[in-house]
């Protein structure tokens, strides 16, 4: 996984996701300044660290984002139960 530093996470993101990270990070930091509490910042970094990790395979990550958009829009997409996926992947 990419390091948990904001700089390392941002560097690993797709360009179109970097703006969302920047905006959320600034908001979390502003809230931390006011509350003197870093819990929100740390949670944000852990969440974006997973996004950065997923972005390592850019094609697969973009496919996942496209499917998420389709699901959010209510479009039908082919799915399969987890046991079928596990068997197909040999897990």
mmCIF file with all atom_site columns, C-alpha atoms in Angstrom:
data_model
loop_
_atom_site.group_PDB
_atom_site.id
_atom_site.type_symbol
_atom_site.label_atom_id
_atom_site.label_alt_id
_atom_site.label_comp_id
_atom_site.label_asym_id
_atom_site.label_entity_id
_atom_site.label_seq_id
_atom_site.pdbx_PDB_ins_code
_atom_site.Cartn_x
_atom_site.Cartn_y
_atom_site.Cartn_z
_atom_site.occupancy
_atom_site.B_iso_or_equiv
_atom_site.pdbx_formal_charge
_atom_site.auth_seq_id
_atom_site.auth_comp_id
_atom_site.auth_asym_id
_atom_site.auth_atom_id
_atom_site.pdbx_PDB_model_num
ATOM 1  C CA . UNK A 1 1  ? 0.000   0.000   0.000   1.00 0.00 ? 1  UNK A CA 1
ATOM 2  C CA . UNK A 1 2  ? 1.129   3.571   -0.579  1.00 0.00 ? 2  UNK A CA 1
ATOM 3  C CA . UNK A 1 3  ? 2.396   5.378   2.496   1.00 0.00 ? 3  UNK A CA 1
ATOM 4  C CA . UNK A 1 4  ? -0.168  7.188   4.610   1.00 0.00 ? 4  UNK A CA 1
ATOM 5  C CA . UNK A 1 5  ? 1.369   10.612  4.015   1.00 0.00 ? 5  UNK A CA 1
ATOM 6  C CA . UNK A 1 6  ? -0.923  12.996  2.116   1.00 0.00 ? 6  UNK A CA 1
ATOM 7  C CA . UNK A 1 7  ? 1.799   13.634  -0.460  1.00 0.00 ? 7  UNK A CA 1
ATOM 8  C CA . UNK A 1 8  ? 2.319   9.912   -1.176  1.00 0.00 ? 8  UNK A CA 1
ATOM 9  C CA . UNK A 1 9  ? -1.403  9.230   -1.367  1.00 0.00 ? 9  UNK A CA 1
ATOM 10 C CA . UNK A 1 10 ? -2.028  12.140  -3.745  1.00 0.00 ? 10 UNK A CA 1
ATOM 11 C CA . UNK A 1 11 ? 0.856   11.056  -5.981  1.00 0.00 ? 11 UNK A CA 1
ATOM 12 C CA . UNK A 1 12 ? -0.694  7.592   -6.362  1.00 0.00 ? 12 UNK A CA 1
ATOM 13 C CA . UNK A 1 13 ? -4.179  8.814   -7.320  1.00 0.00 ? 13 UNK A CA 1
ATOM 14 C CA . UNK A 1 14 ? -5.593  9.153   -10.806 1.00 0.00 ? 14 UNK A CA 1
ATOM 15 C CA . UNK A 1 15 ? -5.524  12.791  -11.955 1.00 0.00 ? 15 UNK A CA 1
ATOM 16 C CA . UNK A 1 16 ? -9.317  13.065  -11.889 1.00 0.00 ? 16 UNK A CA 1
ATOM 17 C CA . UNK A 1 17 ? -9.401  11.941  -8.248  1.00 0.00 ? 17 UNK A CA 1
ATOM 18 C CA . UNK A 1 18 ? -6.661  14.252  -6.987  1.00 0.00 ? 18 UNK A CA 1
ATOM 19 C CA . UNK A 1 19 ? -8.995  17.270  -6.852  1.00 0.00 ? 19 UNK A CA 1
ATOM 20 C CA . UNK A 1 20 ? -11.476 15.390  -4.671  1.00 0.00 ? 20 UNK A CA 1
ATOM 21 C CA . UNK A 1 21 ? -8.641  14.351  -2.358  1.00 0.00 ? 21 UNK A CA 1
ATOM 22 C CA . UNK A 1 22 ? -7.336  17.930  -2.164  1.00 0.00 ? 22 UNK A CA 1
ATOM 23 C CA . UNK A 1 23 ? -10.767 19.338  -1.317  1.00 0.00 ? 23 UNK A CA 1
ATOM 24 C CA . UNK A 1 24 ? -11.534 16.685  1.318   1.00 0.00 ? 24 UNK A CA 1
ATOM 25 C CA . UNK A 1 25 ? -8.063  16.917  2.845   1.00 0.00 ? 25 UNK A CA 1
ATOM 26 C CA . UNK A 1 26 ? -8.249  20.713  3.172   1.00 0.00 ? 26 UNK A CA 1
ATOM 27 C CA . UNK A 1 27 ? -11.694 20.448  4.761   1.00 0.00 ? 27 UNK A CA 1
ATOM 28 C CA . UNK A 1 28 ? -10.509 17.790  7.226   1.00 0.00 ? 28 UNK A CA 1
ATOM 29 C CA . UNK A 1 29 ? -7.437  19.860  8.105   1.00 0.00 ? 29 UNK A CA 1
ATOM 30 C CA . UNK A 1 30 ? -9.552  22.988  8.654   1.00 0.00 ? 30 UNK A CA 1
ATOM 31 C CA . UNK A 1 31 ? -11.844 21.008  10.958  1.00 0.00 ? 31 UNK A CA 1
ATOM 32 C CA . UNK A 1 32 ? -8.790  19.646  12.808  1.00 0.00 ? 32 UNK A CA 1
ATOM 33 C CA . UNK A 1 33 ? -7.472  23.164  13.342  1.00 0.00 ? 33 UNK A CA 1
ATOM 34 C CA . UNK A 1 34 ? -10.768 24.184  14.932  1.00 0.00 ? 34 UNK A CA 1
ATOM 35 C CA . UNK A 1 35 ? -11.343 21.042  17.003  1.00 0.00 ? 35 UNK A CA 1
ATOM 36 C CA . UNK A 1 36 ? -7.710  20.202  17.829  1.00 0.00 ? 36 UNK A CA 1
ATOM 37 C CA . UNK A 1 37 ? -8.645  16.623  16.874  1.00 0.00 ? 37 UNK A CA 1
ATOM 38 C CA . UNK A 1 38 ? -6.910  14.605  14.125  1.00 0.00 ? 38 UNK A CA 1
ATOM 39 C CA . UNK A 1 39 ? -9.268  11.633  14.054  1.00 0.00 ? 39 UNK A CA 1
ATOM 40 C CA . UNK A 1 40 ? -11.077 12.893  10.949  1.00 0.00 ? 40 UNK A CA 1
ATOM 41 C CA . UNK A 1 41 ? -7.818  13.565  9.125   1.00 0.00 ? 41 UNK A CA 1
ATOM 42 C CA . UNK A 1 42 ? -6.483  10.109  9.922   1.00 0.00 ? 42 UNK A CA 1
ATOM 43 C CA . UNK A 1 43 ? -9.728  8.439   8.801   1.00 0.00 ? 43 UNK A CA 1
ATOM 44 C CA . UNK A 1 44 ? -9.635  10.407  5.552   1.00 0.00 ? 44 UNK A CA 1
ATOM 45 C CA . UNK A 1 45 ? -6.032  9.390   4.902   1.00 0.00 ? 45 UNK A CA 1
ATOM 46 C CA . UNK A 1 46 ? -6.815  5.707   5.534   1.00 0.00 ? 46 UNK A CA 1
ATOM 47 C CA . UNK A 1 47 ? -9.793  5.863   3.163   1.00 0.00 ? 47 UNK A CA 1
ATOM 48 C CA . UNK A 1 48 ? -7.820  7.611   0.414   1.00 0.00 ? 48 UNK A CA 1
ATOM 49 C CA . UNK A 1 49 ? -4.913  5.239   0.971   1.00 0.00 ? 49 UNK A CA 1
ATOM 50 C CA . UNK A 1 50 ? -7.235  2.417   -0.142  1.00 0.00 ? 50 UNK A CA 1
ATOM 51 C CA . UNK A 1 51 ? -8.229  4.435   -3.222  1.00 0.00 ? 51 UNK A CA 1
ATOM 52 C CA . UNK A 1 52 ? -4.543  5.010   -4.023  1.00 0.00 ? 52 UNK A CA 1
ATOM 53 C CA . UNK A 1 53 ? -3.873  1.295   -3.600  1.00 0.00 ? 53 UNK A CA 1
ATOM 54 C CA . UNK A 1 54 ? -6.759  0.482   -5.946  1.00 0.00 ? 54 UNK A CA 1
ATOM 55 C CA . UNK A 1 55 ? -5.364  2.980   -8.478  1.00 0.00 ? 55 UNK A CA 1
ATOM 56 C CA . UNK A 1 56 ? -2.187  0.919   -8.913  1.00 0.00 ? 56 UNK A CA 1
ATOM 57 C CA . UNK A 1 57 ? -4.037  -0.953  -11.687 1.00 0.00 ? 57 UNK A CA 1
ATOM 58 C CA . UNK A 1 58 ? -5.347  2.095   -13.515 1.00 0.00 ? 58 UNK A CA 1
ATOM 59 C CA . UNK A 1 59 ? -7.477  0.149   -16.003 1.00 0.00 ? 59 UNK A CA 1
ATOM 60 C CA . UNK A 1 60 ? -9.180  -1.958  -13.346 1.00 0.00 ? 60 UNK A CA 1
ATOM 61 C CA . UNK A 1 61 ? -9.705  1.094   -11.131 1.00 0.00 ? 61 UNK A CA 1
ATOM 62 C CA . UNK A 1 62 ? -11.315 3.044   -13.969 1.00 0.00 ? 62 UNK A CA 1
ATOM 63 C CA . UNK A 1 63 ? -13.546 0.037   -14.747 1.00 0.00 ? 63 UNK A CA 1
ATOM 64 C CA . UNK A 1 64 ? -14.614 -0.076  -11.096 1.00 0.00 ? 64 UNK A CA 1
ATOM 65 C CA . UNK A 1 65 ? -15.403 3.661   -11.136 1.00 0.00 ? 65 UNK A CA 1
ATOM 66 C CA . UNK A 1 66 ? -17.439 3.246   -14.307 1.00 0.00 ? 66 UNK A CA 1
ATOM 67 C CA . UNK A 1 67 ? -19.413 0.363   -12.790 1.00 0.00 ? 67 UNK A CA 1
ATOM 68 C CA . UNK A 1 68 ? -20.034 2.390   -9.633  1.00 0.00 ? 68 UNK A CA 1
ATOM 69 C CA . UNK A 1 69 ? -21.416 5.236   -11.761 1.00 0.00 ? 69 UNK A CA 1
ATOM 70 C CA . UNK A 1 70 ? -23.649 2.796   -13.626 1.00 0.00 ? 70 UNK A CA 1
ATOM 71 C CA . UNK A 1 71 ? -24.956 1.338   -10.368 1.00 0.00 ? 71 UNK A CA 1
ATOM 72 C CA . UNK A 1 72 ? -25.539 4.814   -8.918  1.00 0.00 ? 72 UNK A CA 1
ATOM 73 C CA . UNK A 1 73 ? -27.484 5.755   -12.051 1.00 0.00 ? 73 UNK A CA 1
ATOM 74 C CA . UNK A 1 74 ? -29.637 2.635   -11.677 1.00 0.00 ? 74 UNK A CA 1
ATOM 75 C CA . UNK A 1 75 ? -28.292 1.036   -14.841 1.00 0.00 ? 75 UNK A CA 1
ATOM 76 C CA . UNK A 1 76 ? -28.292 -2.758  -14.952 1.00 0.00 ? 76 UNK A CA 1
ATOM 77 C CA . UNK A 1 77 ? -24.871 -4.383  -14.871 1.00 0.00 ? 77 UNK A CA 1
ATOM 78 C CA . UNK A 1 78 ? -23.880 -8.011  -14.734 1.00 0.00 ? 78 UNK A CA 1
ATOM 79 C CA . UNK A 1 79 ? -22.985 -9.213  -11.247 1.00 0.00 ? 79 UNK A CA 1
ATOM 80 C CA . UNK A 1 80 ? -22.249 -12.542 -9.634  1.00 0.00 ? 80 UNK A CA 1
ATOM 81 C CA . UNK A 1 81 ? -22.404 -13.858 -6.071  1.00 0.00 ? 81 UNK A CA 1
ATOM 82 C CA . UNK A 1 82 ? -19.172 -13.698 -4.037  1.00 0.00 ? 82 UNK A CA 1
ATOM 83 C CA . UNK A 1 83 ? -18.767 -17.526 -3.898  1.00 0.00 ? 83 UNK A CA 1
ATOM 84 C CA . UNK A 1 84 ? -18.860 -17.620 -7.718  1.00 0.00 ? 84 UNK A CA 1
ATOM 85 C CA . UNK A 1 85 ? -16.268 -14.842 -7.934  1.00 0.00 ? 85 UNK A CA 1
ATOM 86 C CA . UNK A 1 86 ? -14.029 -16.616 -5.408  1.00 0.00 ? 86 UNK A CA 1
ATOM 87 C CA . UNK A 1 87 ? -14.239 -19.861 -7.354  1.00 0.00 ? 87 UNK A CA 1
ATOM 88 C CA . UNK A 1 88 ? -13.565 -18.095 -10.657 1.00 0.00 ? 88 UNK A CA 1
ATOM 89 C CA . UNK A 1 89 ? -10.475 -16.410 -9.190  1.00 0.00 ? 89 UNK A CA 1
ATOM 90 C CA . UNK A 1 90 ? -9.305  -19.586 -7.457  1.00 0.00 ? 90 UNK A CA 1
ATOM 91 C CA . UNK A 1 91 ? -9.513  -18.085 -3.967  1.00 0.00 ? 91 UNK A CA 1
#
